[in-house]
Amino acid sequence: MELTKYNHATVVLEQDGTTLVIDPGTFTPESADLLRSAVGVLITHEHFDHFDVEAVRSGLEANPALVVRGPQAVVDQLGTHDGRVTAVQAGDAFEVGPFPVRVFGEEHAVIHPDIPTIANVGYLVADRVFHPGDAYLVPGVPVPLLLLPTSGPWTHTAEAVDYVRAVAPERAVQIHEAMLSDLGQQSAARFLGSDGLGPVPVTILPAGESITV
């Protein structure tokens, strides 16, 4: 399986010529194009940097095979599209094309007590790649590859260190990095990786580049 990193929180998984998109947000200008040829899209939560409503709606119209899975708020904004858009929650397991998916977690990390907390789920795809969305979400199962958020109004370095230690992945790739400069990304990767306080190296994968998982 190939993983391609796009801007911020968006990743694409490819297996046997079939693609699955996770969190096509507005920071990813390619979002609509990615969905036109995908078998499915997984959305962790409704924030714009993870869920470009117009791009996903366009993908549903252009690609009759596309299915969308996300919290109920995603369904509320898109509609059901004859059952192609459905809500998921912690404990769910399903398949999208060749990709088995397991769902974990319930809530977005706290940004500030004055800001209401929304639903957020994490996805473990093919028991290989875990995308936590906007939460330090520990799935409690083996995680070969953790997609690790490193910037945002909810992130905290100390909590991020403890998070990586708790998940104990075999390796980690930085995501959710748009608010960091190049220097900031390098610093976060060192601090959270095995050169700092984390248990494994944190890879910085530039947008558009891929790795095998």
Coordinates of N, CA and C in Angstrom, one line a residue:
M1 N 0.8 -1.2 0.0 CA 0.0 0.0 0.0 C 0.9 1.2 0.0
E2 N 0.5 2.2 -0.8 CA 1.3 3.5 -0.9 C 0.5 4.6 -0.2
L3 N 1.2 5.4 0.6 CA 0.7 6.6 1.2 C 1.3 7.8 0.6
T4 N 0.4 8.7 0.2 CA 0.9 10.0 -0.4 C 0.4 11.1 0.5
K5 N 1.3 11.9 1.0 CA 1.0 13.1 1.8 C 0.7 14.3 1.0
Y6 N -0.4 14.9 1.3 CA -0.8 16.2 0.7 C -0.7 17.3 1.8
N7 N -1.2 18.5 1.5 CA -1.0 19.6 2.5 C -1.8 19.3 3.8
H8 N -1.1 19.6 4.9 CA -1.7 19.6 6.2 C -2.2 18.2 6.6
A9 N -3.5 17.9 6.7 CA -4.0 16.7 7.2 C -4.4 15.7 6.1
T10 N -4.3 16.0 4.9 CA -4.8 15.2 3.8 C -3.8 14.1 3.4
V11 N -4.2 12.8 3.4 CA -3.4 11.8 2.9 C -4.2 10.9 1.9
V12 N -3.5 10.2 1.0 CA -4.2 9.3 0.1 C -3.5 8.0 0.2
L13 N -4.3 6.9 0.3 CA -3.8 5.6 0.3 C -4.1 4.9 -1.0
E14 N -3.2 4.2 -1.6 CA -3.4 3.5 -2.8 C -3.1 2.0 -2.7
Q15 N -4.0 1.2 -3.1 CA -3.9 -0.3 -3.1 C -4.4 -0.9 -4.4
D16 N -3.6 -1.6 -5.1 CA -4.0 -2.2 -6.4 C -4.7 -1.2 -7.3
G17 N -4.2 0.0 -7.4 CA -4.8 1.0 -8.3 C -6.0 1.7 -7.8
T18 N -6.4 1.4 -6.5 CA -7.6 2.0 -5.9 C -7.1 3.0 -4.9
T19 N -7.8 4.1 -4.8 CA -7.4 5.2 -3.8 C -8.4 5.5 -2.8
L20 N -8.0 5.7 -1.6 CA -8.8 6.2 -0.4 C -8.2 7.5 0.1
V21 N -9.1 8.5 0.2 CA -8.7 9.8 0.7 C -9.1 10.0 2.1
I22 N -8.2 10.6 2.9 CA -8.5 10.9 4.3 C -8.4 12.4 4.5
D23 N -9.4 13.0 5.0 CA -9.4 14.4 5.4 C -9.0 15.4 4.3
P24 N -9.8 15.4 3.2 CA -9.5 16.4 2.1 C -10.0 17.8 2.6
G25 N -9.1 18.6 3.1 CA -9.5 19.9 3.6 C -9.2 21.0 2.7
T26 N -9.6 22.2 3.1 CA -9.5 23.4 2.2 C -8.0 23.8 2.0
F27 N -7.1 23.4 2.9 CA -5.7 23.7 2.7 C -5.1 22.8 1.6
T28 N -5.8 21.9 1.1 CA -5.3 21.0 0.0 C -6.0 21.4 -1.3
P29 N -5.4 22.1 -2.2 CA -6.1 22.6 -3.4 C -6.5 21.4 -4.4
E30 N -5.8 20.2 -4.2 CA -6.1 19.1 -5.1 C -7.3 18.3 -4.6
S31 N -7.9 18.7 -3.5 CA -9.0 17.8 -2.9 C -10.0 17.4 -3.9
A32 N -10.6 18.3 -4.6 CA -11.7 17.9 -5.5 C -11.2 16.9 -6.6
D33 N -10.0 17.1 -7.1 CA -9.4 16.2 -8.1 C -9.2 14.8 -7.5
L34 N -8.7 14.8 -6.3 CA -8.4 13.5 -5.7 C -9.6 12.6 -5.5
L35 N -10.8 13.3 -5.3 CA -12.0 12.6 -5.0 C -12.7 12.1 -6.3
R36 N -12.3 12.6 -7.4 CA -13.0 12.2 -8.6 C -12.6 10.8 -9.1
S37 N -11.5 10.3 -8.6 CA -11.1 9.0 -8.9 C -10.9 8.0 -7.7
A38 N -11.4 8.5 -6.6 CA -11.2 7.7 -5.3 C -12.4 6.7 -5.2
V39 N -12.2 5.6 -4.4 CA -13.3 4.7 -4.1 C -14.0 5.3 -2.8
G40 N -13.3 6.0 -2.0 CA -13.9 6.5 -0.8 C -13.2 7.6 -0.2
V41 N -13.8 8.3 0.8 CA -13.2 9.4 1.6 C -13.6 9.2 3.0
L42 N -12.6 9.3 3.9 CA -12.8 9.2 5.4 C -12.6 10.6 5.9
I43 N -13.5 11.1 6.7 CA -13.4 12.4 7.3 C -13.4 12.3 8.8
T44 N -12.4 12.8 9.5 CA -12.3 12.7 10.9 C -13.3 13.6 11.7
H45 N -13.4 14.9 11.1 CA -14.3 15.8 11.8 C -14.6 16.9 10.8
E46 N -15.5 17.8 11.2 CA -16.1 18.8 10.3 C -15.3 20.1 10.1
H47 N -14.2 20.3 10.8 CA -13.4 21.5 10.6 C -12.9 21.7 9.1
F48 N -12.8 22.9 8.7 CA -12.6 23.2 7.2 C -11.2 22.6 6.8
D49 N -10.2 22.6 7.7 CA -8.9 22.1 7.2 C -8.9 20.6 7.1
H50 N -10.0 19.9 7.4 CA -10.1 18.5 7.3 C -11.2 18.1 6.3
F51 N -12.2 19.0 6.1 CA -13.4 18.7 5.4 C -13.8 19.9 4.5
D52 N -13.4 19.8 3.2 CA -13.8 20.8 2.3 C -15.1 20.4 1.7
V53 N -16.2 21.0 2.2 CA -17.5 20.6 1.9 C -17.8 20.6 0.4
E54 N -17.4 21.7 -0.3 CA -17.6 21.9 -1.7 C -16.8 20.9 -2.5
A55 N -15.6 20.6 -2.1 CA -14.8 19.6 -2.8 C -15.4 18.2 -2.7
V56 N -15.9 17.8 -1.5 CA -16.5 16.5 -1.3 C -17.8 16.4 -2.1
R57 N -18.6 17.5 -2.0 CA -19.8 17.5 -2.8 C -19.6 17.4 -4.3
S58 N -18.6 18.1 -4.8 CA -18.2 18.0 -6.2 C -17.8 16.5 -6.5
G59 N -17.0 15.9 -5.6 CA -16.5 14.6 -5.8 C -17.7 13.6 -5.9
L60 N -18.7 13.8 -5.1 CA -19.9 12.9 -5.1 C -20.6 13.0 -6.4
E61 N -20.7 14.2 -6.9 CA -21.4 14.5 -8.2 C -20.7 13.9 -9.4
A62 N -19.3 14.0 -9.3 CA -18.5 13.6 -10.5 C -18.2 12.1 -10.5
N63 N -18.2 11.5 -9.3 CA -17.8 10.1 -9.1 C -18.9 9.3 -8.5
P64 N -19.7 8.6 -9.3 CA -20.9 7.9 -8.7 C -20.5 6.7 -7.8
A65 N -19.2 6.3 -7.9 CA -18.7 5.2 -7.0 C -18.2 5.7 -5.7
L66 N -18.1 6.9 -5.5 CA -17.5 7.5 -4.3 C -18.4 7.3 -3.1
V67 N -17.8 6.8 -1.9 CA -18.6 6.8 -0.7 C -17.8 7.6 0.3
V68 N -18.6 8.2 1.3 CA -18.0 9.1 2.3 C -18.4 8.6 3.7
R69 N -17.4 8.5 4.6 CA -17.7 8.1 5.9 C -17.1 9.2 6.9
G70 N -17.9 9.6 7.9 CA -17.5 10.6 8.8 C -18.5 10.7 10.0
P71 N -18.3 11.6 10.9 CA -19.2 11.8 12.0 C -20.5 12.4 11.4
Q72 N -21.6 12.3 12.3 CA -22.9 12.7 11.8 C -22.9 14.1 11.3
A73 N -22.1 15.0 11.8 CA -22.1 16.4 11.3 C -21.7 16.5 9.8
V74 N -20.9 15.5 9.4 CA -20.5 15.5 7.9 C -21.7 15.1 7.1
V75 N -22.5 14.1 7.6 CA -23.7 13.7 6.9 C -24.7 14.8 6.8
D76 N -24.8 15.5 7.9 CA -25.8 16.6 8.0 C -25.5 17.7 7.0
Q77 N -24.2 17.9 6.7 CA -23.9 19.0 5.7 C -24.0 18.5 4.3
L78 N -23.7 17.2 4.0 CA -23.7 16.7 2.7 C -25.0 16.1 2.2
G79 N -25.8 15.5 3.2 CA -26.9 14.7 2.8 C -26.4 13.3 2.6
T80 N -27.4 12.3 2.4 CA -27.0 10.9 2.4 C -26.6 10.5 1.0
H81 N -27.0 11.2 -0.1 CA -26.7 10.8 -1.4 C -27.0 9.3 -1.7
D82 N -28.2 9.0 -1.4 CA -28.7 7.6 -1.6 C -27.9 6.5 -0.9
G83 N -27.4 6.9 0.3 CA -26.7 5.9 1.1 C -25.2 5.9 0.9
R84 N -24.7 6.8 0.0 CA -23.2 6.8 -0.2 C -22.5 7.6 0.9
V85 N -23.2 8.4 1.7 CA -22.6 9.2 2.8 C -23.3 8.7 4.0
T86 N -22.5 8.1 4.9 CA -23.0 7.5 6.2 C -22.1 7.9 7.4
A87 N -22.8 8.0 8.5 CA -22.1 8.4 9.8 C -21.4 7.2 10.4
V88 N -20.3 7.4 11.0 CA -19.6 6.4 11.8 C -19.2 6.8 13.2
Q89 N -18.9 5.9 14.0 CA -18.6 6.2 15.4 C -17.6 5.1 15.9
A90 N -17.1 5.4 17.1 CA -16.1 4.5 17.7 C -16.7 3.0 17.8
G91 N -15.8 2.1 17.4 CA -16.3 0.7 17.4 C -16.7 0.2 16.1
D92 N -17.0 1.1 15.1 CA -17.4 0.6 13.8 C -16.3 0.0 13.0
A93 N -16.6 -0.9 12.1 CA -15.6 -1.5 11.2 C -16.3 -1.8 9.9
F94 N -15.6 -1.5 8.8 CA -16.2 -1.6 7.5 C -15.1 -1.7 6.5
E95 N -15.5 -1.9 5.2 CA -14.6 -1.9 4.1 C -15.0 -0.9 3.1
V96 N -14.0 -0.2 2.5 CA -14.2 0.7 1.4 C -13.3 0.2 0.3
G97 N -13.8 -0.4 -0.7 CA -13.0 -1.1 -1.8 C -12.1 -2.1 -1.1
P98 N -10.8 -2.1 -1.4 CA -9.9 -3.1 -0.8 C -9.4 -2.7 0.6
F99 N -9.9 -1.6 1.2 CA -9.4 -1.1 2.4 C -10.3 -1.4 3.6
P100 N -9.9 -2.3 4.5 CA -10.6 -2.5 5.8 C -10.3 -1.3 6.7
V101 N -11.4 -0.8 7.4 CA -11.2 0.4 8.2 C -11.9 0.1 9.6
R102 N -11.2 0.5 10.6 CA -11.7 0.5 12.0 C -11.7 1.9 12.6
V103 N -12.8 2.2 13.3 CA -13.0 3.6 13.8 C -12.8 3.6 15.3
F104 N -12.1 4.7 15.8 CA -11.8 4.9 17.2 C -12.1 6.3 17.6
G105 N -12.4 6.5 18.9 CA -12.5 7.9 19.4 C -13.8 8.6 19.2
E106 N -14.0 9.7 20.0 CA -15.2 10.3 19.9 C -15.2 11.9 19.8
E107 N -14.1 12.5 20.4 CA -14.2 14.0 20.5 C -12.9 14.6 20.1
H108 N -13.0 15.8 19.5 CA -11.9 16.7 19.2 C -11.2 17.1 20.5
A109 N -9.9 17.3 20.4 CA -9.2 17.8 21.5 C -9.7 19.2 21.9
V110 N -9.6 19.5 23.2 CA -10.1 20.8 23.7 C -9.1 21.9 23.1
I111 N -9.7 22.9 22.5 CA -9.0 24.1 22.1 C -9.0 25.2 23.2
H112 N -10.1 25.4 23.7 CA -10.3 26.3 24.8 C -11.7 26.0 25.4
P113 N -11.8 26.2 26.8 CA -13.1 25.9 27.4 C -14.3 26.7 26.8
D114 N -14.0 27.9 26.2 CA -15.1 28.7 25.6 C -15.5 28.1 24.2
I115 N -14.8 27.2 23.7 CA -15.1 26.7 22.3 C -15.7 25.3 22.5
P116 N -17.0 25.1 22.0 CA -17.6 23.8 22.2 C -16.8 22.6 21.5
T117 N -16.7 21.5 22.2 CA -16.1 20.3 21.6 C -17.0 19.6 20.6
I118 N -16.4 19.2 19.5 CA -17.2 18.5 18.4 C -16.7 17.1 18.3
A119 N -17.5 16.3 17.6 CA -17.1 14.9 17.3 C -15.9 14.8 16.5
N120 N -15.0 13.9 16.8 CA -13.8 13.6 16.0 C -13.6 12.1 16.2
V121 N -13.3 11.4 15.0 CA -13.0 10.0 15.1 C -11.6 9.8 14.4
G122 N -11.0 8.7 14.8 CA -9.7 8.3 14.1 C -10.0 7.0 13.3
Y123 N -9.1 6.8 12.3 CA -9.3 5.7 11.4 C -8.0 4.9 11.3
L124 N -8.1 3.6 11.6 CA -7.0 2.6 11.3 C -7.4 1.9 10.1
V125 N -6.5 2.1 9.0 CA -6.8 1.5 7.7 C -5.9 0.3 7.5
A126 N -6.5 -0.8 7.2 CA -5.8 -2.0 6.9 C -4.8 -2.5 8.0
D127 N -5.2 -2.0 9.2 CA -4.3 -2.3 10.4 C -2.9 -1.9 10.2
R128 N -2.7 -0.8 9.4 CA -1.4 -0.3 9.1 C -1.2 1.2 9.3
V129 N -2.2 2.0 9.0 CA -2.1 3.4 9.1 C -3.2 4.0 10.0
F130 N -2.8 4.8 11.0 CA -3.7 5.4 11.9 C -3.7 6.9 11.8
H131 N -4.9 7.5 11.4 CA -5.1 8.9 11.3 C -6.0 9.4 12.5
P132 N -5.5 10.1 13.5 CA -6.3 10.5 14.6 C -7.2 11.7 14.5
G133 N -7.1 12.4 13.4 CA -7.8 13.7 13.3 C -7.2 14.7 14.2
D134 N -8.0 15.4 14.9 CA -7.5 16.5 15.8 C -7.7 16.0 17.3
A135 N -7.0 15.0 17.6 CA -7.0 14.5 19.0 C -5.8 13.6 19.3
Y136 N -5.4 13.6 20.5 CA -4.3 12.7 20.9 C -5.0 11.4 21.3
L137 N -5.4 10.7 20.2 CA -6.3 9.5 20.3 C -5.5 8.2 20.3
V138 N -5.5 7.5 21.4 CA -4.8 6.3 21.6 C -5.7 5.1 21.2
P139 N -5.5 4.4 20.1 CA -6.5 3.3 19.8 C -6.4 2.1 20.6
G140 N -5.3 1.9 21.3 CA -5.1 0.7 22.1 C -4.9 -0.6 21.4
V141 N -4.5 -0.5 20.1 CA -4.2 -1.6 19.3 C -2.8 -1.3 18.6
P142 N -2.1 -2.3 18.1 CA -0.9 -2.0 17.4 C -1.0 -1.1 16.2
V143 N -0.1 -0.1 16.1 CA -0.2 0.9 15.0 C 1.2 0.9 14.3
P144 N 1.3 0.3 13.1 CA 2.6 0.3 12.4 C 3.0 1.7 12.0
L145 N 2.0 2.6 11.5 CA 2.4 3.9 11.1 C 1.4 4.9 11.7
L146 N 1.9 5.8 12.5 CA 1.0 6.9 13.1 C 1.2 8.2 12.3
L147 N 0.1 8.8 11.9 CA 0.1 10.1 11.3 C 0.0 11.1 12.5
L148 N 1.0 11.8 12.7 CA 1.2 12.6 13.9 C 1.0 14.1 13.7
P149 N -0.1 14.7 14.3 CA -0.3 16.1 14.2 C 0.8 16.9 15.0
T150 N 1.3 17.9 14.4 CA 2.3 18.7 15.0 C 2.0 20.2 15.2
S151 N 0.9 20.7 14.7 CA 0.6 22.1 14.9 C -0.9 22.3 14.9
G152 N -1.3 23.4 15.5 CA -2.7 23.8 15.6 C -3.0 24.3 17.0
P153 N -4.2 25.0 17.1 CA -4.5 25.6 18.4 C -4.8 24.7 19.5
W154 N -4.9 23.4 19.2 CA -5.2 22.4 20.3 C -3.9 21.6 20.6
T155 N -2.9 21.7 19.9 CA -1.7 20.8 20.1 C -0.8 21.3 21.3
H156 N -0.2 20.4 22.0 CA 0.7 20.7 23.1 C 1.9 19.8 23.0
T157 N 3.1 20.3 23.1 CA 4.3 19.5 22.9 C 4.4 18.4 23.9
A158 N 4.2 18.7 25.2 CA 4.3 17.7 26.2 C 3.3 16.6 26.0
E159 N 2.0 17.0 25.7 CA 1.0 15.9 25.4 C 1.4 15.1 24.2
A160 N 1.9 15.8 23.2 CA 2.3 15.0 22.0 C 3.4 14.0 22.2
V161 N 4.3 14.3 23.1 CA 5.4 13.3 23.5 C 4.7 12.1 24.1
D162 N 3.9 12.4 25.1 CA 3.2 11.3 25.8 C 2.3 10.5 24.9
Y163 N 1.7 11.2 23.9 CA 0.8 10.5 23.0 C 1.6 9.5 22.1
V164 N 2.7 9.9 21.6 CA 3.5 9.0 20.8 C 4.0 7.9 21.6
R165 N 4.4 8.1 22.8 CA 4.8 7.0 23.7 C 3.7 6.1 24.0
A166 N 2.5 6.6 24.1 CA 1.3 5.7 24.5 C 0.9 4.9 23.3
V167 N 0.9 5.5 22.1 CA 0.6 4.7 20.9 C 1.6 3.7 20.5
A168 N 2.9 4.1 20.7 CA 4.1 3.2 20.5 C 4.0 2.7 19.1
P169 N 4.0 3.5 18.0 CA 3.9 3.1 16.7 C 5.3 2.5 16.2
E170 N 5.3 1.8 15.1 CA 6.6 1.4 14.6 C 7.3 2.6 13.9
R171 N 6.5 3.5 13.4 CA 7.1 4.7 12.8 C 6.0 5.8 12.8
A172 N 6.4 7.0 12.5 CA 5.5 8.1 12.5 C 5.8 9.1 11.4
V173 N 4.7 9.7 10.8 CA 4.9 10.7 9.8 C 4.1 11.9 10.2
Q174 N 4.8 13.1 10.1 CA 4.2 14.3 10.5 C 3.0 14.7 9.6
I175 N 1.9 15.1 10.2 CA 0.8 15.8 9.5 C 0.4 17.0 10.3
H176 N -0.6 17.7 9.8 CA -1.2 18.9 10.5 C -0.1 19.9 10.8
E177 N 0.7 20.1 9.8 CA 1.9 20.9 10.0 C 1.8 22.4 9.4
A178 N 0.7 22.7 8.9 CA 0.6 24.0 8.1 C 0.9 25.2 8.9
M179 N 0.8 25.2 10.2 CA 1.1 26.4 11.0 C 2.5 26.5 11.4
L180 N 3.3 25.6 11.0 CA 4.8 25.6 11.3 C 5.6 26.0 10.1
S181 N 6.6 26.8 10.3 CA 7.6 27.0 9.3 C 8.5 25.8 9.1
D182 N 9.3 25.8 8.0 CA 10.2 24.6 7.8 C 11.0 24.4 9.0
L183 N 11.6 25.4 9.7 CA 12.4 25.3 10.9 C 11.5 24.7 12.0
G184 N 10.3 25.1 12.1 CA 9.4 24.6 13.1 C 9.1 23.1 12.9
Q185 N 8.9 22.7 11.7 CA 8.6 21.3 11.4 C 9.8 20.4 11.8
Q186 N 11.0 20.9 11.4 CA 12.2 20.2 11.7 C 12.4 20.0 13.3
S187 N 12.1 21.1 14.0 CA 12.2 21.1 15.4 C 11.2 20.2 16.0
A188 N 10.0 20.2 15.6 CA 8.9 19.3 16.1 C 9.3 17.8 15.9
A189 N 9.8 17.5 14.7 CA 10.1 16.2 14.3 C 11.3 15.7 15.2
R190 N 12.3 16.5 15.5 CA 13.4 16.1 16.3 C 12.9 15.9 17.8
F191 N 12.1 16.9 18.3 CA 11.7 16.8 19.7 C 10.8 15.6 19.9
L192 N 9.8 15.3 19.0 CA 8.9 14.2 19.2 C 9.4 12.9 18.7
G193 N 10.6 12.9 18.0 CA 11.1 11.7 17.5 C 12.2 11.1 18.4
S194 N 12.9 10.1 17.9 CA 13.8 9.3 18.7 C 15.1 10.1 19.0
D195 N 15.3 11.2 18.3 CA 16.4 12.1 18.6 C 16.1 13.0 19.8
G196 N 14.8 13.0 20.2 CA 14.4 13.8 21.3 C 13.7 13.0 22.4
L197 N 12.4 13.1 22.6 CA 11.7 12.4 23.7 C 10.8 11.3 23.2
G198 N 10.7 11.2 21.9 CA 9.8 10.1 21.4 C 10.4 8.8 21.2
P199 N 9.7 7.7 21.0 CA 10.2 6.4 20.9 C 10.7 6.0 19.5
V200 N 10.2 6.7 18.4 CA 10.6 6.4 17.0 C 10.8 7.6 16.3
P201 N 11.6 7.6 15.2 CA 11.8 8.7 14.3 C 10.4 9.3 13.8
V202 N 10.4 10.6 13.6 CA 9.2 11.2 13.0 C 9.7 11.7 11.6
T203 N 9.1 11.2 10.5 CA 9.4 11.5 9.2 C 8.6 12.7 8.7
I204 N 9.3 13.7 8.1 CA 8.7 14.8 7.4 C 8.5 14.4 5.9
L205 N 7.3 14.2 5.5 CA 7.0 13.8 4.1 C 6.4 15.0 3.4
P206 N 7.2 15.7 2.5 CA 6.7 16.8 1.8 C 5.4 16.5 1.0
A207 N 4.6 17.5 0.8 CA 3.4 17.3 0.0 C 3.6 16.8 -1.4
G208 N 2.9 15.7 -1.7 CA 3.1 15.1 -3.0 C 4.0 13.9 -3.0
E209 N 4.7 13.7 -1.9 CA 5.6 12.6 -1.9 C 5.0 11.3 -1.2
S210 N 5.5 10.2 -1.5 CA 4.9 8.9 -1.1 C 5.8 8.0 -0.4
I211 N 5.3 7.1 0.4 CA 6.0 6.0 1.0 C 5.2 4.8 1.0
T212 N 5.9 3.6 1.1 CA 5.2 2.3 1.1 C 4.9 2.0 2.6
V213 N 3.7 1.5 2.9 CA 3.3 1.2 4.2 C 2.8 -0.2 4.3

